[in-house]
Amino acid sequence: MWLAGSAYAADSEDLLPPDEAFEFKAELKNQDLLILSWAIADGHYLYRHKLKFVSLTPGLKAGEPLFPSGITHHDEFSGTMEIYRDRLQLRLPLLHDAVKVDDPVVEITFQGCADKGVCYMPILKTISFGLNPL
């Protein structure tokens, strides 16, 4: 999948910008749950195994995400894997120590590709909910 570097250079003008290909939103549902969603553009997909979640806040940990079922996809470089098309919404439990968390910050990493055989570099989003203290 990363071997497509030369294809990326040749086709990069035809690619959507990453934020348009994978429109990301996060909502703090309550003190224990974060809802993450992606609107995935036509002709694009996200890899399940490339989704990573890390809390940057002391006293707060990202729990095990609750993924919906995806689509089985065969990649010529990485083999068979699970992907998401169109829309992905998942639930990310937030695990607290006994301390109060006033400004939760979570780092989300994801990666996807275009059907034309070009993969985007991993995308990193850092989200903060300082206006909605836990």
XYZ file of N, CA and C in Angstrom, residues 21-132:
336
model
N -11.931 13.658 1.600
C -12.063 12.217 1.371
C -12.594 11.512 2.615
N -12.164 11.986 3.797
C -12.524 11.365 5.074
C -12.950 12.456 6.049
N -14.193 12.908 5.936
C -14.691 13.996 6.785
C -14.932 13.451 8.192
N -14.167 13.944 9.149
C -14.145 13.416 10.511
C -14.888 14.332 11.474
N -15.659 13.720 12.381
C -16.341 14.451 13.451
C -16.253 13.659 14.742
N -16.212 14.379 15.862
C -16.178 13.744 17.174
C -17.187 14.436 18.081
N -17.880 13.640 18.879
C -18.861 14.172 19.819
C -18.668 13.506 21.172
N -18.552 14.311 22.202
C -18.486 13.797 23.563
C -19.923 13.542 24.000
N -20.315 12.275 24.019
C -21.702 11.909 24.329
C -21.987 12.076 25.814
N -21.082 11.607 26.637
C -21.151 11.782 28.080
C -19.739 11.576 28.621
N -19.587 11.602 29.927
C -18.237 11.536 30.490
C -17.512 10.224 30.210
N -18.247 9.226 29.746
C -17.647 7.913 29.515
C -17.643 7.470 28.061
N -18.086 8.334 27.143
C -18.259 7.867 25.773
C -18.017 8.970 24.752
N -17.202 8.635 23.775
C -16.916 9.512 22.645
C -17.471 8.835 21.397
N -18.239 9.582 20.591
C -18.762 9.073 19.319
C -17.909 9.673 18.206
N -17.299 8.820 17.406
C -16.442 9.254 16.303
C -17.103 8.846 14.993
N -17.091 9.748 14.021
C -17.706 9.401 12.739
C -16.906 9.974 11.580
N -16.984 9.258 10.484
C -16.341 9.653 9.234
C -17.371 9.556 8.115
N -17.476 10.597 7.311
C -18.212 10.537 6.048
C -17.133 10.284 4.997
N -17.191 9.128 4.360
C -16.148 8.690 3.435
C -16.628 8.936 2.009
N -15.854 9.693 1.257
C -16.235 10.065 -0.112
C -16.344 8.834 -1.010
N -17.176 8.951 -2.045
C -17.299 7.883 -3.036
C -15.923 7.557 -3.602
N -15.669 6.268 -3.800
C -14.400 5.847 -4.377
C -13.251 5.828 -3.378
N -13.563 5.909 -2.080
C -12.552 5.910 -1.017
C -12.956 4.923 0.068
N -11.990 4.521 0.882
C -12.275 3.633 2.011
C -11.242 3.837 3.103
N -11.646 3.490 4.338
C -10.764 3.545 5.505
C -10.417 2.121 5.924
N -9.179 1.931 6.381
C -8.742 0.656 6.924
C -9.102 0.581 8.408
N -9.723 -0.510 8.825
C -10.027 -0.689 10.249
C -8.742 -0.801 11.068
N -7.785 -1.565 10.592
C -6.574 -1.818 11.380
C -5.667 -0.587 11.495
N -5.960 0.477 10.765
C -5.160 1.699 10.843
C -5.778 2.745 11.781
N -6.916 2.427 12.385
C -7.546 3.336 13.339
C -6.906 3.149 14.710
N -6.375 4.232 15.261
C -5.698 4.203 16.566
C -6.249 5.336 17.431
N -6.336 5.085 18.742
C -6.918 6.042 19.673
C -6.037 6.131 20.914
N -5.576 7.332 21.229
C -4.680 7.538 22.374
C -5.135 8.761 23.153
N -5.287 8.606 24.454
C -5.589 9.759 25.304
C -4.289 10.493 25.612
N -4.326 11.813 25.512
C -3.178 12.642 25.881
C -3.411 13.297 27.234
N -4.474 12.891 27.917
C -4.864 13.479 29.193
C -4.527 12.536 30.341
N -3.719 13.007 31.314
C -3.459 12.171 32.490
C -4.777 11.824 33.196
N -4.895 10.581 33.616
C -6.105 10.145 34.307
C -7.223 9.687 33.389
N -7.002 9.720 32.098
C -8.012 9.313 31.118
C -7.367 8.379 30.109
N -8.038 7.263 29.833
C -7.538 6.308 28.838
C -8.635 6.033 27.818
N -8.227 5.823 26.589
C -9.155 5.387 25.555
C -9.385 3.898 25.744
N -10.654 3.512 25.839
C -10.992 2.104 25.980
C -10.945 1.399 24.641
N -11.455 0.191 24.622
C -11.516 -0.602 23.389
C -12.663 -0.077 22.529
N -12.386 0.381 21.314
C -13.454 0.928 20.470
C -14.469 -0.139 20.081
N -15.723 0.288 19.921
C -16.800 -0.605 19.509
C -17.052 -0.374 18.023
N -16.414 -1.208 17.210
C -16.485 -1.080 15.750
C -17.727 -1.759 15.184
N -18.345 -1.155 14.191
C -19.377 -1.887 13.441
C -18.690 -2.863 12.482
N -19.455 -3.755 11.917
C -18.904 -4.676 10.922
C -18.487 -3.881 9.692
N -17.370 -4.280 9.113
C -16.873 -3.643 7.904
C -17.039 -4.555 6.705
N -16.300 -4.244 5.666
C -16.322 -4.986 4.410
C -14.972 -5.680 4.253
N -14.982 -6.930 3.843
C -13.738 -7.638 3.567
C -13.176 -7.133 2.241
N -11.905 -6.796 2.266
C -11.241 -6.212 1.092
C -9.889 -6.893 0.912
N -9.544 -7.226 -0.318
C -8.225 -7.800 -0.585
C -7.320 -6.721 -1.164
N -6.210 -6.484 -0.469
C -5.210 -5.510 -0.893
C -4.011 -6.292 -1.433
N -3.537 -5.931 -2.610
C -2.449 -6.708 -3.224
C -1.154 -6.662 -2.422
N -0.964 -5.632 -1.588
C 0.269 -5.518 -0.800
C 0.113 -6.067 0.612
N -1.092 -5.938 1.201
C -1.283 -6.305 2.607
C -2.199 -7.502 2.816
N -2.784 -8.026 1.771
C -3.660 -9.178 1.919
C -5.089 -8.779 2.242
N -5.817 -9.708 2.876
C -7.224 -9.492 3.201
C -7.346 -8.715 4.497
N -8.211 -7.680 4.473
C -8.416 -6.842 5.658
C -9.828 -6.285 5.646
N -10.188 -5.633 6.740
C -11.511 -5.038 6.863
C -11.429 -3.543 6.579
N -12.391 -3.046 5.777
C -12.432 -1.627 5.428
C -13.844 -1.083 5.672
N -13.945 0.237 5.585
C -15.233 0.926 5.686
C -15.392 1.858 4.498
N -16.585 1.869 3.927
C -16.946 2.775 2.833
C -18.152 3.611 3.269
N -18.341 4.729 2.612
C -19.490 5.615 2.812
C -19.494 6.304 4.174
N -19.697 5.542 5.247
C -19.799 6.138 6.574
C -19.295 5.142 7.615
N -18.603 5.675 8.588
C -18.184 4.887 9.741
C -18.532 5.676 10.982
N -19.212 5.025 11.906
C -19.453 5.620 13.213
C -19.100 4.566 14.247
N -18.292 4.964 15.227
C -17.922 4.033 16.280
C -17.989 4.710 17.626
N -18.056 3.874 18.643
C -18.127 4.330 20.021
C -16.789 4.036 20.683
N -16.233 5.068 21.320
C -14.957 4.918 22.018
C -15.180 5.184 23.498
N -15.163 4.125 24.327
C -15.308 4.322 25.766
C -14.121 5.112 26.322
N -14.391 5.956 27.297
C -13.352 6.721 27.993
C -13.264 6.192 29.415
N -12.081 5.779 29.795
C -11.853 5.185 31.112
C -11.139 6.197 32.000
N -11.715 6.477 33.159
C -11.200 7.510 34.062
C -10.534 6.913 35.288
N -9.458 7.554 35.723
C -8.941 7.313 37.064
C -9.860 8.084 38.000
N -9.561 8.107 39.247
C -10.411 8.782 40.232
C -10.376 10.306 40.104
N -9.455 10.840 39.313
C -9.318 12.290 39.217
C -10.345 12.882 38.249
N -10.704 14.145 38.479
C -11.610 14.861 37.585
C -10.807 15.319 36.361
N -11.384 15.131 35.183
C -10.741 15.538 33.933
C -11.485 16.752 33.396
N -10.800 17.910 33.334
C -11.447 19.140 32.877
C -11.258 19.399 31.386
N -10.206 18.871 30.809
C -9.923 19.151 29.402
C -9.449 17.873 28.711
N -10.380 16.939 28.422
C -9.949 15.699 27.771
C -9.414 15.954 26.366
N -8.272 15.351 26.068
C -7.652 15.471 24.755
C -7.365 14.055 24.256
N -7.852 13.740 23.068
C -7.674 12.407 22.484
C -7.089 12.561 21.091
N -6.134 11.692 20.796
C -5.481 11.680 19.490
C -6.039 10.502 18.692
N -6.507 10.794 17.480
C -7.090 9.786 16.595
C -6.223 9.716 15.338
N -5.808 8.506 14.966
C -5.046 8.305 13.737
C -5.835 7.355 12.850
N -5.901 7.681 11.555
C -6.592 6.810 10.612
C -5.934 6.931 9.250
N -6.184 5.926 8.406
C -5.621 5.928 7.061
C -6.598 5.266 6.106
N -6.645 5.804 4.903
C -7.512 5.242 3.883
C -6.892 5.379 2.510
N -7.626 4.890 1.533
C -7.142 4.892 0.155
C -8.262 5.299 -0.792
N -7.866 5.642 -1.996
C -8.800 5.854 -3.098
C -8.814 4.582 -3.935
N -9.941 4.270 -4.532
C -10.053 3.061 -5.349
C -9.076 3.048 -6.512
N -8.580 4.205 -6.904
C -7.645 4.261 -8.029
C -6.267 3.699 -7.666
N -6.123 3.152 -6.442
C -4.882 2.496 -6.059
C -3.893 3.400 -5.360
N -4.357 4.523 -4.854
C -3.474 5.467 -4.177
C -3.929 5.589 -2.729
N -2.979 5.422 -1.802
C -3.292 5.545 -0.380
C -2.824 6.893 0.161
N -3.601 7.413 1.065
C -3.247 8.650 1.756
C -2.255 8.329 2.863
N -1.455 9.296 3.226
C -0.589 9.161 4.390
C -1.500 9.065 5.612
N -1.039 8.443 6.714
C -1.873 8.413 7.923
C -2.257 9.843 8.339
N -3.493 9.977 8.797
C -4.044 11.271 9.194
C -4.157 11.284 10.711
N -3.670 12.341 11.325
C -3.696 12.490 12.784
C -4.590 13.662 13.139
N -5.570 13.410 14.004
C -6.453 14.450 14.513
C -6.336 14.469 16.031
N -6.128 15.634 16.597
C -6.115 15.797 18.042
C -7.360 16.591 18.410
N -8.204 15.986 19.230
C -9.462 16.640 19.602
C -9.458 16.953 21.084
N -10.035 18.097 21.411
C -10.103 18.572 22.787
C -11.542 18.965 23.093
N -11.973 18.676 24.296
C -13.336 19.001 24.708
C -13.316 19.918 25.914
N -12.442 20.917 25.893
C -12.290 21.840 27.014
C -13.560 22.578 27.376
N -14.473 22.759 26.429
C -15.719 23.461 26.713
C -16.763 22.559 27.347
N -16.518 21.233 27.294
C -17.444 20.272 27.890
C -16.705 19.414 28.914
